Short mmCIF file of C-alpha atoms in Angstrom, two decimals:
data_model
loop_
_atom_site.label_atom_id
_atom_site.label_comp_id
_atom_site.label_asym_id
_atom_site.label_seq_id
_atom_site.Cartn_x
_atom_site.Cartn_y
_atom_site.Cartn_z
CA MET G 1 93.57 137.77 63.37
CA ASN G 2 93.76 134.17 62.35
CA LEU G 3 95.81 131.51 64.14
CA LEU G 4 98.69 131.46 61.69
CA SER G 5 99.10 135.23 61.80
CA THR G 6 99.14 135.15 65.50
CA PHE G 7 101.80 132.77 65.70
CA ALA G 8 103.92 134.79 63.01
CA LYS G 9 104.03 137.89 64.95
CA LEU G 10 104.85 135.95 68.29
CA SER G 11 107.69 134.13 66.39
CA ALA G 12 108.99 137.05 64.37
CA ASN G 13 111.95 137.61 66.87
CA LEU G 14 112.92 134.11 67.02
CA PRO G 15 115.85 133.98 64.54
CA CYS G 16 117.88 136.86 66.03
CA ILE G 17 116.85 137.81 69.48
CA PHE G 18 117.47 135.83 72.78
CA ILE G 19 114.86 137.26 75.29
CA LYS G 20 116.48 137.50 78.53
CA SER G 21 113.77 136.44 80.87
CA ARG G 22 114.08 136.13 84.44
CA PHE G 23 114.23 132.22 83.82
CA ALA G 24 116.47 131.98 80.98
CA ASP G 25 119.51 130.79 82.51
CA VAL G 26 119.21 126.98 83.44
CA ASN G 27 122.25 125.09 84.65
CA THR G 28 123.39 122.07 83.38
CA GLY G 29 123.49 120.15 86.53
CA VAL G 30 120.60 118.42 88.33
CA PRO G 31 118.41 121.71 88.24
CA TRP G 32 115.40 121.23 90.68
CA ASN G 33 116.58 123.56 93.38
CA LYS G 34 117.23 126.26 91.07
CA GLU G 35 114.14 125.86 89.02
CA ARG G 36 111.68 125.59 91.98
CA GLU G 37 110.33 129.01 91.93
CA GLU G 38 109.70 129.05 88.15
CA LEU G 39 108.26 125.59 87.92
CA ILE G 40 105.95 126.22 90.70
CA GLY G 41 104.79 129.61 89.14
CA ARG G 42 104.15 128.17 85.87
CA ALA G 43 102.18 125.31 87.40
CA ARG G 44 99.87 127.92 89.07
CA TRP G 45 99.49 129.77 86.09
CA LEU G 46 98.47 126.83 84.22
CA CYS G 47 95.96 125.94 87.05
CA GLN G 48 94.24 129.24 86.64
CA GLU G 49 93.73 128.71 82.99
CA VAL G 50 93.02 124.83 82.88
CA ILE G 51 90.72 124.42 86.13
CA VAL G 52 87.59 126.16 84.67
CA PRO G 53 84.21 124.72 83.59
CA PRO G 54 84.81 122.53 80.67
CA LYS G 55 83.30 124.80 77.88
CA GLU G 56 85.23 127.70 79.13
CA LEU G 57 88.41 125.79 78.79
CA MET G 58 87.07 124.67 75.22
CA SER G 59 86.77 128.37 74.56
CA LYS G 60 90.37 129.12 75.13
CA MET G 61 91.45 126.82 72.34
CA PRO G 62 92.21 128.44 68.91
CA LYS G 63 88.85 128.80 67.22
CA GLU G 64 90.61 127.95 63.88
CA LEU G 65 91.30 124.38 65.06
CA GLY G 66 87.51 123.48 65.01
CA SER G 67 85.92 121.05 67.66
CA PHE G 68 88.12 117.87 66.77
CA TYR G 69 91.51 119.35 66.87
CA GLY G 70 90.65 121.83 69.51
CA GLY G 71 89.33 119.04 71.67
CA GLN G 72 92.59 117.32 71.29
CA TRP G 73 94.33 120.28 72.54
CA ALA G 74 91.99 120.63 75.25
CA ILE G 75 92.53 117.13 76.72
CA TYR G 76 96.52 117.65 76.10
CA SER G 77 96.28 120.96 78.30
CA CYS G 78 94.46 119.03 80.90
CA CYS G 79 96.65 115.72 81.30
CA TYR G 80 99.81 117.55 80.90
CA THR G 81 98.91 120.17 83.46
CA ALA G 82 97.78 117.39 85.78
CA VAL G 83 100.97 115.14 85.10
CA ALA G 84 103.33 118.27 85.67
CA LEU G 85 101.72 118.75 88.88
CA ALA G 86 101.89 115.10 89.95
CA ASN G 87 105.66 115.41 88.93
CA LEU G 88 106.14 118.54 90.93
CA CYS G 89 104.56 116.61 94.05
CA ARG G 90 107.45 114.10 93.62
CA ILE G 91 110.22 116.61 93.19
CA TYR G 92 109.17 118.93 95.95
CA PRO G 93 106.88 116.72 98.43
CA ASP G 94 106.23 119.87 100.58
CA ILE G 95 103.72 121.14 98.00
CA LYS G 96 101.35 118.04 97.91
CA ASP G 97 98.74 119.63 100.00
CA GLU G 98 98.49 122.41 97.53
CA MET G 99 98.75 120.21 94.26
CA LEU G 100 96.76 117.17 94.80
CA PRO G 101 93.26 118.81 94.86
CA LYS G 102 94.16 120.50 91.95
CA ILE G 103 95.06 117.19 90.01
CA GLU G 104 92.06 115.95 91.24
CA ALA G 105 89.87 118.66 89.78
CA ILE G 106 91.45 118.40 86.48
CA ILE G 107 90.88 114.56 86.62
CA GLY G 108 87.15 115.40 87.25
CA LEU G 109 87.42 118.00 84.30
CA ILE G 110 88.68 115.18 81.77
CA ASP G 111 86.02 112.94 82.71
CA THR G 112 83.46 115.04 81.43
CA PRO G 113 81.27 114.74 77.84
CA VAL G 114 82.43 118.13 76.82
CA ILE G 115 86.17 117.47 77.12
CA ARG G 116 86.03 113.97 75.51
CA TYR G 117 83.47 115.18 72.68
CA TYR G 118 86.42 115.08 70.27
CA ASP G 119 86.41 111.25 70.60
CA THR G 120 82.62 110.99 70.64
CA MET G 121 82.27 112.73 67.42
CA MET G 122 84.66 110.27 65.65
CA TRP G 123 83.55 106.92 67.27
CA LYS G 124 79.62 108.19 67.55
CA GLU G 125 79.48 107.00 71.13
CA ASP G 126 80.64 108.28 74.31
CA ALA G 127 83.90 106.69 75.58
CA MET G 128 82.40 105.83 78.98
CA LYS G 129 79.48 104.22 77.49
CA GLY G 130 81.45 102.07 75.05
CA LEU G 131 83.83 100.47 77.64
CA ASP G 132 82.98 97.07 76.85
CA GLY G 133 82.20 97.38 72.95
CA PRO G 134 84.49 96.99 69.97
CA ASN G 135 85.56 100.78 69.50
CA ASP G 136 88.94 101.62 70.74
CA HIS G 137 88.41 104.95 72.03
CA MET G 138 92.12 104.79 72.45
CA THR G 139 93.43 108.32 72.82
CA TYR G 140 90.79 109.39 75.44
CA LEU G 141 90.84 106.35 77.47
CA SER G 142 94.85 106.29 77.44
CA LEU G 143 95.38 109.79 78.24
CA LEU G 144 92.94 109.58 81.11
CA ALA G 145 94.39 106.36 82.59
CA TRP G 146 97.81 107.83 81.92
CA THR G 147 96.92 110.92 83.93
CA ILE G 148 95.46 108.86 87.06
CA THR G 149 98.50 106.90 87.21
CA HIS G 150 100.66 109.85 87.76
CA TYR G 151 98.31 111.22 90.36
CA LYS G 152 98.66 107.94 92.06
CA PHE G 153 102.55 108.10 91.88
CA ALA G 154 102.17 111.51 93.44
CA GLY G 155 100.57 110.00 96.54
CA GLY G 156 96.89 110.49 95.48
CA ASP G 157 94.15 108.29 97.01
CA SER G 158 91.75 105.67 95.66
CA ARG G 159 88.86 107.95 94.38
CA PHE G 160 90.05 107.31 91.00
CA ASP G 161 90.80 103.54 91.06
CA ASN G 162 87.56 102.19 89.63
CA LEU G 163 87.90 104.69 86.83
CA LEU G 164 91.80 103.85 86.13
CA GLU G 165 90.53 99.96 86.16
CA ALA G 166 87.96 100.66 83.71
CA CYS G 167 89.96 102.42 81.39
CA CYS G 168 93.06 99.71 81.45
CA GLN G 169 90.53 96.74 81.07
CA SER G 170 89.04 98.26 78.07
CA LEU G 171 92.34 99.24 76.48
CA HIS G 172 93.90 95.91 77.23
CA ARG G 173 90.86 93.75 76.06
CA ASN G 174 90.85 95.65 72.60
CA MET G 175 94.71 95.11 72.26
CA LEU G 176 94.17 91.29 72.47
CA LEU G 177 91.49 91.62 70.03
CA SER G 178 94.05 93.32 67.51
CA PRO G 179 95.95 91.51 65.13
CA ASP G 180 99.14 93.23 66.34
CA LEU G 181 97.97 94.55 69.69
CA ASN G 182 97.55 98.01 68.42
CA LEU G 183 94.73 100.21 68.75
CA ARG G 184 93.18 103.10 66.69
CA SER G 185 93.42 106.35 67.33
CA PHE G 186 90.10 106.83 65.37
CA PRO G 187 88.03 105.04 62.89
CA ASP G 188 89.45 104.36 59.34
CA THR G 189 92.84 105.65 60.24
CA PRO G 190 96.52 104.26 60.37
CA ILE G 191 98.02 103.09 63.64
CA PHE G 192 99.39 106.14 65.11
CA LEU G 193 102.20 104.78 67.46
CA PRO G 194 102.87 108.20 69.50
CA ASP G 195 99.06 107.83 70.27
CA MET G 196 99.56 103.93 71.08
CA LEU G 197 102.46 104.64 73.21
CA TYR G 198 100.37 106.40 75.88
CA THR G 199 98.26 103.33 76.05
CA ILE G 200 101.58 101.36 76.82
CA VAL G 201 102.95 103.93 79.33
CA ALA G 202 99.53 103.88 81.32
CA LEU G 203 99.56 100.00 81.36
CA HIS G 204 103.14 99.95 82.29
CA ASN G 205 102.40 102.49 85.24
CA TYR G 206 99.56 100.51 86.31
CA GLU G 207 101.85 97.50 86.69
CA GLN G 208 104.50 99.94 88.58
CA LEU G 209 101.61 100.78 90.77
CA TYR G 210 100.00 97.43 91.42
CA GLY G 211 102.37 94.75 90.33
CA SER G 212 99.49 92.73 89.11
CA GLY G 213 101.19 91.14 86.22
CA LYS G 214 97.71 91.08 84.19
CA TYR G 215 98.89 93.18 81.54
CA GLN G 216 102.56 92.32 81.30
CA ASP G 217 102.37 89.71 78.61
CA ALA G 218 100.76 92.31 76.34
CA LEU G 219 103.06 94.85 77.19
CA SER G 220 106.03 92.64 76.41
CA ARG G 221 104.89 91.30 73.02
CA TRP G 222 104.12 94.98 72.03
CA LEU G 223 107.58 96.17 73.12
CA GLU G 224 109.22 93.63 71.32
CA LYS G 225 107.68 94.74 68.21
CA VAL G 226 108.81 98.24 68.85
CA GLN G 227 112.46 97.15 68.90
CA THR G 228 112.43 94.66 65.82
CA VAL G 229 109.48 95.18 63.44
CA TRP G 230 108.18 98.74 63.49
CA LEU G 231 111.69 100.33 63.05
CA ASP G 232 111.85 103.14 59.87
CA LYS G 233 114.34 101.11 57.63
CA LYS G 234 116.22 104.28 56.80
CA THR G 235 116.62 106.02 60.12
CA GLY G 236 116.53 103.15 62.54
CA LEU G 237 113.92 105.11 64.31
CA LEU G 238 110.60 103.99 65.52
CA ALA G 239 107.93 104.75 62.79
CA SER G 240 105.55 107.36 63.45
CA MET G 241 102.54 105.33 61.74
CA LEU G 242 101.59 101.83 60.42
CA THR G 243 99.42 101.27 57.24
CA LYS G 244 96.03 100.62 58.11
CA LYS G 245 95.93 97.06 56.54
CA LEU G 246 99.37 95.80 56.44
CA ARG G 247 100.44 97.34 59.71
CA LYS G 248 103.88 97.97 58.35
CA PRO G 249 105.86 101.47 58.83
CA THR G 250 104.73 104.23 56.51
CA SER G 251 105.58 107.82 55.81
CA LYS G 252 109.00 109.56 56.73
CA VAL G 253 109.91 110.24 60.34
CA ARG G 254 109.15 113.53 61.60
CA GLY G 255 110.72 115.49 64.50
CA SER G 256 107.46 116.18 66.46
CA TYR G 257 106.45 112.52 66.35
CA THR G 258 109.88 111.07 66.86
CA ALA G 259 110.59 113.37 69.90
CA LEU G 260 107.32 112.13 71.51
CA ASN G 261 108.13 108.59 70.75
CA CYS G 262 111.57 108.96 72.36
CA SER G 263 110.13 110.67 75.46
CA LEU G 264 107.34 107.79 75.95
CA LEU G 265 109.49 104.95 75.13
CA ALA G 266 112.20 106.32 77.84
CA PHE G 267 109.34 105.56 80.39
CA CYS G 268 108.55 101.92 79.52
CA VAL G 269 111.52 100.32 77.57
CA GLU G 270 114.95 98.76 78.65
CA ASP G 271 117.43 101.58 79.05
CA ALA G 272 119.63 100.24 76.17
CA PHE G 273 116.84 100.85 73.50
CA ALA G 274 115.56 104.00 74.97
CA HIS G 275 119.05 105.67 74.83
CA ASP G 276 119.89 104.33 71.38
CA GLN G 277 116.76 105.71 70.14
CA TYR G 278 117.38 109.07 71.72
CA LYS G 279 120.79 109.25 70.42
CA LEU G 280 119.51 108.45 66.90
CA PHE G 281 116.87 111.04 67.23
CA LYS G 282 119.61 113.80 68.53
CA LYS G 283 122.01 112.94 65.46
CA LEU G 284 119.23 113.16 62.99
CA PHE G 285 117.07 116.04 64.17
CA ILE G 286 119.09 118.40 66.28
CA LYS G 287 119.31 121.75 64.53
CA LYS G 288 121.86 124.13 65.92
CA THR G 289 121.29 127.38 63.87
CA PRO G 290 119.86 130.10 63.93
CA VAL G 291 118.52 128.76 67.06
CA PHE G 292 119.18 125.41 68.81
CA GLY G 293 116.16 122.87 68.67
CA ILE G 294 114.67 119.99 66.86
CA ARG G 295 113.82 120.06 63.35
CA GLU G 296 110.60 119.02 62.08
CA PHE G 297 111.80 117.64 58.62
CA LEU G 298 114.80 115.70 57.41
CA ASP G 299 114.72 116.79 53.89
CA LYS G 300 113.58 120.32 54.12
CA SER G 301 113.61 123.31 56.21
CA PRO G 302 110.76 125.80 55.66
CA MET G 303 111.22 129.44 56.54
CA PHE G 304 107.73 129.65 58.15
CA SER G 305 104.80 127.25 58.00
CA PHE G 306 102.09 125.93 60.42
CA ASP G 307 101.20 122.34 61.07
CA VAL G 308 98.34 121.09 63.64
CA ASP G 309 100.84 118.80 65.12
CA ALA G 310 103.99 120.50 64.99
CA GLY G 311 102.77 124.13 65.52
CA PRO G 312 104.39 127.20 63.76
CA ILE G 313 107.54 126.04 62.11
CA VAL G 314 110.17 128.59 61.85
CA PHE G 315 113.40 128.24 59.93
CA GLY G 316 112.62 124.28 60.19
CA LEU G 317 112.44 124.30 63.85
CA SER G 318 109.30 122.13 65.34
CA PRO G 319 108.02 123.83 68.42
CA SER G 320 106.45 120.42 69.31
CA GLY G 321 109.40 118.51 68.56
CA THR G 322 111.58 120.69 70.79
CA THR G 323 109.14 120.63 73.49
CA PHE G 324 108.45 116.85 73.51
CA ALA G 325 112.32 116.37 73.59
CA LEU G 326 112.32 117.73 76.99
CA GLY G 327 110.79 114.65 78.31
CA ALA G 328 113.45 112.41 77.22
CA ALA G 329 116.14 114.66 78.13
CA THR G 330 114.73 115.12 81.81
CA TRP G 331 114.07 111.31 82.20
CA LEU G 332 117.47 110.37 80.63
CA GLY G 333 119.44 112.56 82.49
CA ASP G 334 120.89 114.61 79.64
CA TRP G 335 120.87 117.93 81.46
CA GLU G 336 122.93 120.02 78.87
CA MET G 337 120.48 119.21 75.95
CA ARG G 338 117.77 120.00 78.39
CA SER G 339 119.32 123.19 79.32
CA ARG G 340 119.58 124.38 75.60
CA LEU G 341 116.00 123.35 74.82
CA LEU G 342 114.86 125.32 77.72
CA GLN G 343 116.92 128.33 76.39
CA THR G 344 115.29 128.15 73.19
CA ALA G 345 111.87 127.90 74.84
CA SER G 346 112.56 131.09 76.69
CA THR G 347 113.88 132.85 73.09
CA ALA G 348 110.65 131.82 71.48
CA GLY G 349 108.00 131.73 74.30
CA ASP G 350 108.91 134.93 76.10
CA THR G 351 108.32 134.50 79.99
CA ILE G 352 105.83 136.67 81.58
CA VAL G 353 106.32 137.07 85.36
CA ASP G 354 103.26 138.30 87.56
CA LYS G 355 104.73 138.92 90.78
CA ALA G 356 101.15 139.71 92.45
CA GLN G 357 99.84 136.48 91.56
CA ASN G 358 103.40 134.49 92.10
CA THR G 359 102.92 132.94 88.75
CA CYS G 360 104.86 133.07 85.15
CA HIS G 361 103.96 131.69 81.93
CA TYR G 362 105.12 131.91 78.27
CA ARG G 363 103.58 134.55 76.21
CA LEU G 364 102.94 132.09 73.52
CA GLY G 365 100.81 130.02 76.06
CA GLU G 366 98.40 132.56 75.81
CA VAL G 367 97.65 131.57 72.26
CA ALA G 368 98.38 127.84 72.88
CA LEU G 369 97.67 126.82 76.36
CA CYS G 370 98.46 123.34 75.28
CA GLY G 371 102.10 123.98 74.52
CA GLU G 372 102.55 125.47 78.02
CA ALA G 373 101.25 122.60 79.54
CA VAL G 374 103.17 120.15 77.49
CA ALA G 375 106.31 121.96 78.26
CA LEU G 376 105.96 121.92 81.87
CA GLY G 377 104.76 118.28 81.86
CA MET G 378 107.93 117.14 79.72
CA ARG G 379 110.28 119.40 81.58
CA THR G 380 109.17 117.67 85.01
CA MET G 381 109.34 114.11 83.60
CA VAL G 382 111.89 113.23 86.41
CA ASN G 383 113.23 109.68 86.78
CA PRO G 384 112.45 108.61 90.39
CA GLN G 385 116.05 107.18 90.23
CA THR G 386 117.71 110.65 89.70
CA LEU G 387 115.88 112.02 92.59
CA LYS G 388 117.80 109.40 94.78
CA GLN G 389 121.05 110.49 93.63
#
């Protein structure tokens, strides 16, 4: 059975059946007490699946993706699992002793040649050996740094401080060498702004942790361009890509990319711009029927198709867009939107509960482990200010 047909079978009931899982009913207020059992159960299932030898983890990625895309799905599975665990430590401080060692194990897993091979095969060198060189290695270094900053936010110790410093220094140095502060995801590709935003959030988090100020100038200049230069003229939303030579916005905005942009922007820009982008995103991309979610395209609504970034698109709905939108909804406190997105996730994903193991997961996560990890990471992207309320 190939990847597309597998997704087709799992998604066949999406238009007409709302699966009543144990966890489908999510309230619209601050939900942390009600969700505790489910969130921790999902975290434990992800740890069982992700914290394995690196080659075993790679073998869990859909073979149809190949080494390159499979490697990207693997590192996202690691990073979002670790970030979710770190978020949960902040929401439920009493579970730190259980979760921090697991985050440490995942960071160790990310820092292996097997997991970063997708990056190595594109740049023709290992990222850890090219920290002082001209190659950006942006996706790998930014995701690793981003994950370590969340470990630190959760109360982690200093064991990864040197690794974090090395990643941030390399990213920052290459930003300053770039004509517009942007880094390449891979050689000979346009600037992919959702990827670049992981660099910005990682450096922003570093400044939040240490207040050093050494990255603040580059951050401020980059974020100024985000709000003035790189906006899509038709929609007013941050563009997904910039042309390779002219560094101008190119291609139409899409639900999956824009949802990720909105979620990552929410963590690092002024509230007014983050809210404006989020409101525009909701206005243009929310799809209410037959199931509430985020559409992938503005100008079409395919009955069924598959995209390596968006996932299986059913009735125009974007699984990645719907999942990534959870981050912005959670951070910005849009609890009604978050609740409706989670209800759709329960509909499409079908929650499986293992009482003996005290775990739960979406059945779809058995095919796309990355999706399960991203969903939990975005779902727990809590703004520390809301926890104080």
